Amino acid sequence: MDHVHGASETAKVDTAADLNARLARMKVFFENLSPASLDQIGDVYAHEACFKDPFQAVHGLDAIRGVFKHMFTIQPTSRFTVLGITHNSSETLANAQCCLRWSYSLELAGKAACIEGCSWIRLDPRGYIIDHRDYWDAAEELYEKLPVLSWLMRWLRRKIAPG
């Protein structure tokens, strides 16, 4: 069940301490993300949040939960490690934006693999994620690690790269 933003939580919180607390909560959420924790998605995402990665764009808590549920269906041992968080200089929740640098551990062709990327995140005035966009190089981080596509990606790099 989604966390319902109560009256006390709809009030605008707008201090550096509030921002740091929300970023810390976000880090803990992503690093502990599991099928069992998907019901707590409303603790960090706004109901009207948007999510986009190299493969999809969705809107709303149910759709975002579906993205993560599907991830765990095809990659049951998935795990995120947040390597760092930077945020805009406003140091308040009003129009706060941040970038999470992360490492995603998974299995490809029965072997442990890792994808590195970052997420651009914008918070609403209450400190909940309203926009989440993942950036990572699907060619280098995924396609080159798949046996069927790796030869094609190496060939393309040789053709495109100078010298």
Short mmCIF file of N, CA and C in Angstrom, two decimals:
data_model
loop_
_atom_site.label_atom_id
_atom_site.label_comp_id
_atom_site.label_asym_id
_atom_site.label_seq_id
_atom_site.Cartn_x
_atom_site.Cartn_y
_atom_site.Cartn_z
N MET A 1 0.84 -1.17 0.00
CA MET A 1 0.00 0.00 0.00
C MET A 1 0.89 1.24 0.00
N ASP A 2 0.53 2.24 -0.76
CA ASP A 2 1.31 3.46 -0.85
C ASP A 2 1.20 4.26 0.43
N HIS A 3 2.29 4.93 0.73
CA HIS A 3 2.28 5.88 1.84
C HIS A 3 1.36 7.02 1.43
N VAL A 4 0.45 7.39 2.30
CA VAL A 4 -0.46 8.50 2.00
C VAL A 4 0.09 9.73 2.69
N HIS A 5 0.32 10.77 1.91
CA HIS A 5 0.87 12.00 2.46
C HIS A 5 -0.18 12.66 3.33
N GLY A 6 0.05 12.65 4.65
CA GLY A 6 -0.88 13.26 5.58
C GLY A 6 -0.78 14.76 5.58
N ALA A 7 -1.68 15.41 6.32
CA ALA A 7 -1.73 16.87 6.35
C ALA A 7 -0.40 17.46 6.81
N SER A 8 0.23 16.83 7.79
CA SER A 8 1.50 17.38 8.27
C SER A 8 2.61 17.23 7.23
N GLU A 9 2.47 16.27 6.32
CA GLU A 9 3.50 16.05 5.32
C GLU A 9 3.28 16.86 4.05
N THR A 10 2.11 17.44 3.89
CA THR A 10 1.87 18.23 2.69
C THR A 10 2.41 19.64 2.85
N ALA A 11 2.71 20.04 4.09
CA ALA A 11 3.28 21.37 4.31
C ALA A 11 4.67 21.42 3.70
N LYS A 12 5.00 22.57 3.20
CA LYS A 12 6.31 22.75 2.58
C LYS A 12 7.39 22.74 3.65
N VAL A 13 8.39 21.94 3.45
CA VAL A 13 9.56 21.93 4.32
C VAL A 13 10.71 22.43 3.47
N ASP A 14 11.45 23.38 3.97
CA ASP A 14 12.35 24.07 3.07
C ASP A 14 13.64 24.54 3.75
N THR A 15 14.36 23.62 4.34
CA THR A 15 15.64 23.97 4.93
C THR A 15 16.71 23.01 4.42
N ALA A 16 17.96 23.39 4.62
CA ALA A 16 19.05 22.51 4.23
C ALA A 16 18.97 21.19 4.97
N ALA A 17 18.56 21.22 6.24
CA ALA A 17 18.42 19.98 7.01
C ALA A 17 17.34 19.09 6.42
N ASP A 18 16.22 19.70 5.98
CA ASP A 18 15.15 18.93 5.35
C ASP A 18 15.67 18.26 4.08
N LEU A 19 16.40 19.01 3.27
CA LEU A 19 16.93 18.46 2.02
C LEU A 19 17.89 17.31 2.31
N ASN A 20 18.79 17.51 3.24
CA ASN A 20 19.76 16.45 3.57
C ASN A 20 19.05 15.20 4.11
N ALA A 21 18.00 15.40 4.90
CA ALA A 21 17.24 14.26 5.43
C ALA A 21 16.55 13.50 4.30
N ARG A 22 15.96 14.22 3.35
CA ARG A 22 15.28 13.56 2.22
C ARG A 22 16.28 12.81 1.35
N LEU A 23 17.45 13.41 1.11
CA LEU A 23 18.47 12.73 0.30
C LEU A 23 18.97 11.48 1.00
N ALA A 24 19.15 11.54 2.31
CA ALA A 24 19.58 10.36 3.08
C ALA A 24 18.51 9.27 3.00
N ARG A 25 17.23 9.65 3.11
CA ARG A 25 16.14 8.68 3.03
C ARG A 25 16.11 8.03 1.65
N MET A 26 16.33 8.85 0.61
CA MET A 26 16.35 8.35 -0.77
C MET A 26 17.47 7.33 -0.95
N LYS A 27 18.65 7.63 -0.43
CA LYS A 27 19.80 6.72 -0.54
C LYS A 27 19.47 5.38 0.12
N VAL A 28 18.94 5.42 1.32
CA VAL A 28 18.57 4.20 2.04
C VAL A 28 17.52 3.41 1.25
N PHE A 29 16.53 4.11 0.71
CA PHE A 29 15.47 3.44 -0.06
C PHE A 29 16.06 2.69 -1.24
N PHE A 30 16.88 3.35 -2.05
CA PHE A 30 17.42 2.70 -3.25
C PHE A 30 18.39 1.57 -2.90
N GLU A 31 19.20 1.75 -1.87
CA GLU A 31 20.15 0.71 -1.51
C GLU A 31 19.48 -0.51 -0.88
N ASN A 32 18.28 -0.34 -0.35
CA ASN A 32 17.54 -1.45 0.26
C ASN A 32 16.36 -1.89 -0.58
N LEU A 33 16.30 -1.42 -1.82
CA LEU A 33 15.20 -1.76 -2.71
C LEU A 33 15.14 -3.27 -2.91
N SER A 34 13.95 -3.81 -2.73
CA SER A 34 13.73 -5.25 -2.89
C SER A 34 12.25 -5.44 -3.22
N PRO A 35 11.87 -6.64 -3.64
CA PRO A 35 10.45 -6.86 -3.88
C PRO A 35 9.59 -6.54 -2.65
N ALA A 36 10.11 -6.82 -1.47
CA ALA A 36 9.36 -6.56 -0.24
C ALA A 36 9.23 -5.07 0.07
N SER A 37 10.16 -4.25 -0.39
CA SER A 37 10.12 -2.82 -0.07
C SER A 37 9.34 -1.99 -1.08
N LEU A 38 8.85 -2.62 -2.14
CA LEU A 38 8.14 -1.86 -3.18
C LEU A 38 6.87 -1.18 -2.66
N ASP A 39 6.30 -1.71 -1.58
CA ASP A 39 5.11 -1.07 -1.00
C ASP A 39 5.44 0.26 -0.34
N GLN A 40 6.73 0.54 -0.11
CA GLN A 40 7.13 1.80 0.52
C GLN A 40 7.55 2.85 -0.51
N ILE A 41 7.25 2.61 -1.77
CA ILE A 41 7.67 3.53 -2.83
C ILE A 41 7.09 4.94 -2.61
N GLY A 42 5.89 5.01 -2.03
CA GLY A 42 5.26 6.30 -1.74
C GLY A 42 5.96 7.09 -0.65
N ASP A 43 6.91 6.47 0.04
CA ASP A 43 7.69 7.20 1.04
C ASP A 43 8.73 8.12 0.40
N VAL A 44 9.07 7.86 -0.86
CA VAL A 44 10.08 8.69 -1.53
C VAL A 44 9.58 9.32 -2.82
N TYR A 45 8.57 8.73 -3.47
CA TYR A 45 8.04 9.26 -4.73
C TYR A 45 6.70 9.96 -4.50
N ALA A 46 6.49 11.08 -5.19
CA ALA A 46 5.18 11.73 -5.20
C ALA A 46 4.22 10.87 -6.02
N HIS A 47 2.92 10.97 -5.73
CA HIS A 47 1.92 10.18 -6.45
C HIS A 47 1.95 10.43 -7.94
N GLU A 48 2.28 11.65 -8.36
CA GLU A 48 2.28 12.03 -9.77
C GLU A 48 3.68 11.98 -10.40
N ALA A 49 4.60 11.28 -9.77
CA ALA A 49 5.99 11.22 -10.23
C ALA A 49 6.11 10.61 -11.62
N CYS A 50 7.16 11.03 -12.33
CA CYS A 50 7.52 10.47 -13.63
C CYS A 50 8.88 9.79 -13.51
N PHE A 51 9.05 8.69 -14.23
CA PHE A 51 10.31 7.94 -14.25
C PHE A 51 10.65 7.65 -15.71
N LYS A 52 11.93 7.82 -16.05
CA LYS A 52 12.38 7.50 -17.41
C LYS A 52 13.78 6.91 -17.33
N ASP A 53 14.01 5.87 -18.12
CA ASP A 53 15.34 5.29 -18.29
C ASP A 53 15.54 5.01 -19.78
N PRO A 54 16.66 4.42 -20.19
CA PRO A 54 16.87 4.20 -21.64
C PRO A 54 15.83 3.33 -22.32
N PHE A 55 14.98 2.63 -21.57
CA PHE A 55 14.03 1.71 -22.17
C PHE A 55 12.56 2.10 -22.02
N GLN A 56 12.24 3.01 -21.11
CA GLN A 56 10.83 3.28 -20.85
C GLN A 56 10.64 4.63 -20.17
N ALA A 57 9.42 5.12 -20.25
CA ALA A 57 9.00 6.32 -19.54
C ALA A 57 7.62 6.02 -18.97
N VAL A 58 7.45 6.24 -17.65
CA VAL A 58 6.18 5.95 -17.00
C VAL A 58 5.80 7.09 -16.09
N HIS A 59 4.53 7.11 -15.69
CA HIS A 59 4.00 8.17 -14.84
C HIS A 59 3.13 7.57 -13.74
N GLY A 60 3.34 7.98 -12.50
CA GLY A 60 2.54 7.53 -11.37
C GLY A 60 3.20 6.42 -10.58
N LEU A 61 2.80 6.33 -9.31
CA LEU A 61 3.40 5.35 -8.39
C LEU A 61 3.23 3.91 -8.86
N ASP A 62 2.05 3.56 -9.32
CA ASP A 62 1.82 2.17 -9.74
C ASP A 62 2.73 1.80 -10.91
N ALA A 63 2.89 2.71 -11.86
CA ALA A 63 3.75 2.43 -13.02
C ALA A 63 5.21 2.35 -12.61
N ILE A 64 5.65 3.22 -11.71
CA ILE A 64 7.04 3.18 -11.25
C ILE A 64 7.29 1.90 -10.46
N ARG A 65 6.35 1.54 -9.61
CA ARG A 65 6.46 0.28 -8.88
C ARG A 65 6.55 -0.89 -9.87
N GLY A 66 5.79 -0.81 -10.95
CA GLY A 66 5.82 -1.85 -11.98
C GLY A 66 7.18 -1.98 -12.64
N VAL A 67 7.87 -0.86 -12.85
CA VAL A 67 9.22 -0.89 -13.43
C VAL A 67 10.16 -1.68 -12.52
N PHE A 68 10.12 -1.35 -11.21
CA PHE A 68 11.00 -2.05 -10.28
C PHE A 68 10.58 -3.50 -10.08
N LYS A 69 9.29 -3.77 -10.08
CA LYS A 69 8.81 -5.15 -9.94
C LYS A 69 9.30 -6.00 -11.12
N HIS A 70 9.20 -5.44 -12.32
CA HIS A 70 9.68 -6.15 -13.51
C HIS A 70 11.19 -6.39 -13.42
N MET A 71 11.93 -5.37 -12.93
CA MET A 71 13.38 -5.51 -12.77
C MET A 71 13.69 -6.72 -11.88
N PHE A 72 12.97 -6.85 -10.76
CA PHE A 72 13.22 -7.97 -9.86
C PHE A 72 12.72 -9.30 -10.44
N THR A 73 11.74 -9.25 -11.32
CA THR A 73 11.27 -10.48 -11.98
C THR A 73 12.34 -11.04 -12.90
N ILE A 74 13.00 -10.16 -13.66
CA ILE A 74 14.02 -10.65 -14.60
C ILE A 74 15.42 -10.69 -13.98
N GLN A 75 15.63 -9.94 -12.90
CA GLN A 75 16.92 -9.92 -12.21
C GLN A 75 16.68 -10.00 -10.70
N PRO A 76 16.37 -11.17 -10.18
CA PRO A 76 16.02 -11.29 -8.75
C PRO A 76 17.09 -10.83 -7.78
N THR A 77 18.36 -10.87 -8.20
CA THR A 77 19.44 -10.48 -7.28
C THR A 77 19.87 -9.02 -7.49
N SER A 78 19.07 -8.24 -8.19
CA SER A 78 19.39 -6.83 -8.44
C SER A 78 19.68 -6.09 -7.15
N ARG A 79 20.66 -5.17 -7.24
CA ARG A 79 20.99 -4.36 -6.07
C ARG A 79 21.63 -3.05 -6.54
N PHE A 80 21.19 -1.95 -5.94
CA PHE A 80 21.79 -0.64 -6.21
C PHE A 80 22.69 -0.23 -5.07
N THR A 81 23.80 0.38 -5.41
CA THR A 81 24.67 1.03 -4.44
C THR A 81 24.80 2.48 -4.87
N VAL A 82 24.43 3.40 -3.98
CA VAL A 82 24.55 4.82 -4.28
C VAL A 82 25.99 5.23 -3.98
N LEU A 83 26.69 5.66 -5.02
CA LEU A 83 28.11 6.02 -4.89
C LEU A 83 28.30 7.47 -4.48
N GLY A 84 27.31 8.30 -4.72
CA GLY A 84 27.40 9.69 -4.33
C GLY A 84 26.14 10.44 -4.72
N ILE A 85 25.89 11.54 -4.02
CA ILE A 85 24.75 12.41 -4.31
C ILE A 85 25.25 13.84 -4.35
N THR A 86 24.93 14.53 -5.43
CA THR A 86 25.19 15.97 -5.49
C THR A 86 23.85 16.65 -5.69
N HIS A 87 23.76 17.91 -5.25
CA HIS A 87 22.50 18.62 -5.42
C HIS A 87 22.77 20.08 -5.76
N ASN A 88 21.71 20.73 -6.26
CA ASN A 88 21.87 22.12 -6.65
C ASN A 88 22.17 22.98 -5.43
N SER A 89 22.68 24.15 -5.66
CA SER A 89 23.19 24.98 -4.58
C SER A 89 22.11 25.64 -3.74
N SER A 90 20.84 25.48 -4.10
CA SER A 90 19.79 26.14 -3.32
C SER A 90 19.72 25.61 -1.89
N GLU A 91 20.13 24.35 -1.70
CA GLU A 91 20.14 23.69 -0.39
C GLU A 91 18.78 23.70 0.30
N THR A 92 17.72 23.83 -0.47
CA THR A 92 16.37 23.74 0.08
C THR A 92 15.54 22.81 -0.80
N LEU A 93 14.40 22.44 -0.31
CA LEU A 93 13.54 21.53 -1.08
C LEU A 93 12.81 22.23 -2.22
N ALA A 94 12.64 23.54 -2.13
CA ALA A 94 11.95 24.26 -3.20
C ALA A 94 12.78 24.15 -4.47
N ASN A 95 12.25 23.44 -5.46
CA ASN A 95 12.94 23.23 -6.74
C ASN A 95 14.26 22.49 -6.61
N ALA A 96 14.40 21.67 -5.59
CA ALA A 96 15.64 20.93 -5.39
C ALA A 96 15.82 19.91 -6.51
N GLN A 97 17.04 19.83 -6.98
CA GLN A 97 17.43 18.84 -7.98
C GLN A 97 18.69 18.18 -7.47
N CYS A 98 18.83 16.89 -7.75
CA CYS A 98 20.03 16.19 -7.34
C CYS A 98 20.41 15.15 -8.38
N CYS A 99 21.62 14.70 -8.26
CA CYS A 99 22.12 13.64 -9.12
C CYS A 99 22.66 12.53 -8.22
N LEU A 100 22.13 11.35 -8.39
CA LEU A 100 22.62 10.17 -7.67
C LEU A 100 23.51 9.40 -8.62
N ARG A 101 24.75 9.20 -8.25
CA ARG A 101 25.64 8.32 -9.01
C ARG A 101 25.51 6.94 -8.37
N TRP A 102 25.28 5.91 -9.20
CA TRP A 102 25.00 4.60 -8.66
C TRP A 102 25.69 3.49 -9.44
N SER A 103 25.70 2.35 -8.79
CA SER A 103 26.18 1.11 -9.38
C SER A 103 25.05 0.09 -9.21
N TYR A 104 24.73 -0.59 -10.29
CA TYR A 104 23.65 -1.58 -10.29
C TYR A 104 24.25 -2.95 -10.52
N SER A 105 24.12 -3.83 -9.55
CA SER A 105 24.65 -5.19 -9.65
C SER A 105 23.55 -6.13 -10.14
N LEU A 106 23.91 -6.97 -11.10
CA LEU A 106 22.96 -7.91 -11.69
C LEU A 106 23.71 -9.10 -12.25
N GLU A 107 22.99 -10.02 -12.87
CA GLU A 107 23.61 -11.16 -13.53
C GLU A 107 23.31 -11.10 -15.02
N LEU A 108 24.35 -11.32 -15.83
CA LEU A 108 24.20 -11.39 -17.29
C LEU A 108 24.83 -12.70 -17.75
N ALA A 109 24.07 -13.50 -18.43
CA ALA A 109 24.53 -14.79 -18.93
C ALA A 109 25.14 -15.62 -17.80
N GLY A 110 24.52 -15.57 -16.62
CA GLY A 110 24.97 -16.35 -15.48
C GLY A 110 26.19 -15.82 -14.76
N LYS A 111 26.66 -14.65 -15.12
CA LYS A 111 27.83 -14.06 -14.49
C LYS A 111 27.46 -12.73 -13.83
N ALA A 112 28.14 -12.43 -12.73
CA ALA A 112 27.93 -11.15 -12.05
C ALA A 112 28.36 -10.02 -12.97
N ALA A 113 27.55 -8.97 -13.02
CA ALA A 113 27.85 -7.80 -13.84
C ALA A 113 27.48 -6.55 -13.07
N CYS A 114 27.96 -5.44 -13.56
CA CYS A 114 27.71 -4.16 -12.89
C CYS A 114 27.49 -3.09 -13.95
N ILE A 115 26.48 -2.28 -13.75
CA ILE A 115 26.19 -1.15 -14.62
C ILE A 115 26.32 0.10 -13.77
N GLU A 116 27.07 1.07 -14.26
CA GLU A 116 27.18 2.34 -13.55
C GLU A 116 26.43 3.41 -14.31
N GLY A 117 25.80 4.29 -13.56
CA GLY A 117 25.06 5.38 -14.18
C GLY A 117 24.72 6.42 -13.15
N CYS A 118 23.81 7.30 -13.52
CA CYS A 118 23.35 8.32 -12.59
C CYS A 118 21.88 8.60 -12.82
N SER A 119 21.25 9.14 -11.81
CA SER A 119 19.84 9.51 -11.89
C SER A 119 19.73 10.99 -11.59
N TRP A 120 19.08 11.72 -12.50
CA TRP A 120 18.73 13.11 -12.24
C TRP A 120 17.37 13.08 -11.58
N ILE A 121 17.27 13.73 -10.44
CA ILE A 121 16.04 13.69 -9.65
C ILE A 121 15.64 15.10 -9.26
N ARG A 122 14.35 15.40 -9.43
CA ARG A 122 13.79 16.68 -8.99
C ARG A 122 12.76 16.38 -7.92
N LEU A 123 12.81 17.14 -6.83
CA LEU A 123 11.89 16.95 -5.71
C LEU A 123 10.77 17.98 -5.75
N ASP A 124 9.62 17.59 -5.24
CA ASP A 124 8.53 18.56 -5.09
C ASP A 124 8.77 19.34 -3.79
N PRO A 125 7.98 20.36 -3.50
CA PRO A 125 8.21 21.17 -2.29
C PRO A 125 8.11 20.39 -0.98
N ARG A 126 7.49 19.21 -1.02
CA ARG A 126 7.39 18.37 0.19
C ARG A 126 8.60 17.45 0.34
N GLY A 127 9.45 17.41 -0.69
CA GLY A 127 10.63 16.56 -0.62
C GLY A 127 10.47 15.19 -1.24
N TYR A 128 9.39 14.97 -2.00
CA TYR A 128 9.17 13.69 -2.67
C TYR A 128 9.65 13.79 -4.12
N ILE A 129 10.13 12.67 -4.65
CA ILE A 129 10.60 12.65 -6.04
C ILE A 129 9.42 12.89 -6.97
N ILE A 130 9.55 13.91 -7.82
CA ILE A 130 8.52 14.21 -8.82
C ILE A 130 9.00 13.83 -10.22
N ASP A 131 10.30 13.94 -10.47
CA ASP A 131 10.91 13.52 -11.74
C ASP A 131 12.14 12.69 -11.43
N HIS A 132 12.27 11.56 -12.11
CA HIS A 132 13.42 10.67 -11.94
C HIS A 132 13.82 10.20 -13.34
N ARG A 133 15.02 10.55 -13.75
CA ARG A 133 15.50 10.14 -15.07
C ARG A 133 16.86 9.48 -14.92
N ASP A 134 16.96 8.25 -15.39
CA ASP A 134 18.22 7.50 -15.32
C ASP A 134 19.03 7.70 -16.59
N TYR A 135 20.32 7.89 -16.41
CA TYR A 135 21.26 8.02 -17.52
C TYR A 135 22.35 6.98 -17.35
N TRP A 136 22.50 6.16 -18.37
CA TRP A 136 23.60 5.21 -18.41
C TRP A 136 23.78 4.76 -19.85
N ASP A 137 24.98 4.33 -20.15
CA ASP A 137 25.33 3.96 -21.51
C ASP A 137 24.94 2.50 -21.75
N ALA A 138 23.77 2.30 -22.35
CA ALA A 138 23.27 0.95 -22.58
C ALA A 138 24.22 0.14 -23.47
N ALA A 139 24.87 0.81 -24.43
CA ALA A 139 25.78 0.09 -25.32
C ALA A 139 26.97 -0.46 -24.54
N GLU A 140 27.65 0.39 -23.81
CA GLU A 140 28.85 -0.04 -23.08
C GLU A 140 28.51 -0.89 -21.86
N GLU A 141 27.51 -0.47 -21.12
CA GLU A 141 27.23 -1.12 -19.84
C GLU A 141 26.39 -2.40 -19.96
N LEU A 142 25.67 -2.57 -21.07
CA LEU A 142 24.82 -3.74 -21.20
C LEU A 142 25.09 -4.52 -22.47
N TYR A 143 24.92 -3.91 -23.62
CA TYR A 143 25.01 -4.63 -24.89
C TYR A 143 26.38 -5.27 -25.09
N GLU A 144 27.46 -4.57 -24.72
CA GLU A 144 28.80 -5.14 -24.90
C GLU A 144 29.07 -6.32 -23.98
N LYS A 145 28.24 -6.50 -22.97
CA LYS A 145 28.42 -7.60 -22.03
C LYS A 145 27.58 -8.82 -22.39
N LEU A 146 26.73 -8.68 -23.40
CA LEU A 146 25.91 -9.81 -23.83
C LEU A 146 26.61 -10.53 -24.98
N PRO A 147 26.81 -11.84 -24.86
CA PRO A 147 27.58 -12.58 -25.87
C PRO A 147 27.09 -12.35 -27.30
N VAL A 148 25.81 -12.33 -27.52
CA VAL A 148 25.27 -12.22 -28.87
C VAL A 148 25.56 -10.84 -29.47
N LEU A 149 25.52 -9.80 -28.65
CA LEU A 149 25.69 -8.44 -29.17
C LEU A 149 27.11 -7.88 -29.02
N SER A 150 27.93 -8.49 -28.20
CA SER A 150 29.25 -7.92 -27.91
C SER A 150 30.10 -7.77 -29.16
N TRP A 151 30.09 -8.75 -30.06
CA TRP A 151 30.89 -8.65 -31.28
C TRP A 151 30.42 -7.49 -32.15
N LEU A 152 29.11 -7.29 -32.23
CA LEU A 152 28.56 -6.19 -33.03
C LEU A 152 28.95 -4.84 -32.43
N MET A 153 28.90 -4.71 -31.13
CA MET A 153 29.25 -3.45 -30.48
C MET A 153 30.74 -3.14 -30.67
N ARG A 154 31.59 -4.15 -30.56
CA ARG A 154 33.04 -3.94 -30.78
C ARG A 154 33.29 -3.52 -32.22
N TRP A 155 32.62 -4.15 -33.18
CA TRP A 155 32.76 -3.80 -34.59
C TRP A 155 32.32 -2.36 -34.83
N LEU A 156 31.17 -1.97 -34.26
CA LEU A 156 30.68 -0.59 -34.41
C LEU A 156 31.66 0.42 -33.83
N ARG A 157 32.21 0.12 -32.67
CA ARG A 157 33.19 1.05 -32.06
C ARG A 157 34.41 1.22 -32.95
N ARG A 158 34.89 0.11 -33.53
CA ARG A 158 36.06 0.20 -34.43
C ARG A 158 35.73 1.04 -35.67
N LYS A 159 34.53 0.91 -36.19
CA LYS A 159 34.12 1.66 -37.39
C LYS A 159 33.92 3.14 -37.10
N ILE A 160 33.41 3.45 -35.92
CA ILE A 160 33.09 4.83 -35.60
C ILE A 160 34.25 5.60 -35.00
N ALA A 161 35.06 4.93 -34.19
CA ALA A 161 36.16 5.62 -33.48
C ALA A 161 37.22 6.10 -34.46
N PRO A 162 37.77 7.29 -34.23
CA PRO A 162 38.84 7.78 -35.11
C PRO A 162 40.13 6.98 -34.92
N GLY A 163 40.88 6.87 -36.00
CA GLY A 163 42.21 6.24 -35.97
C GLY A 163 42.15 4.83 -35.67
#
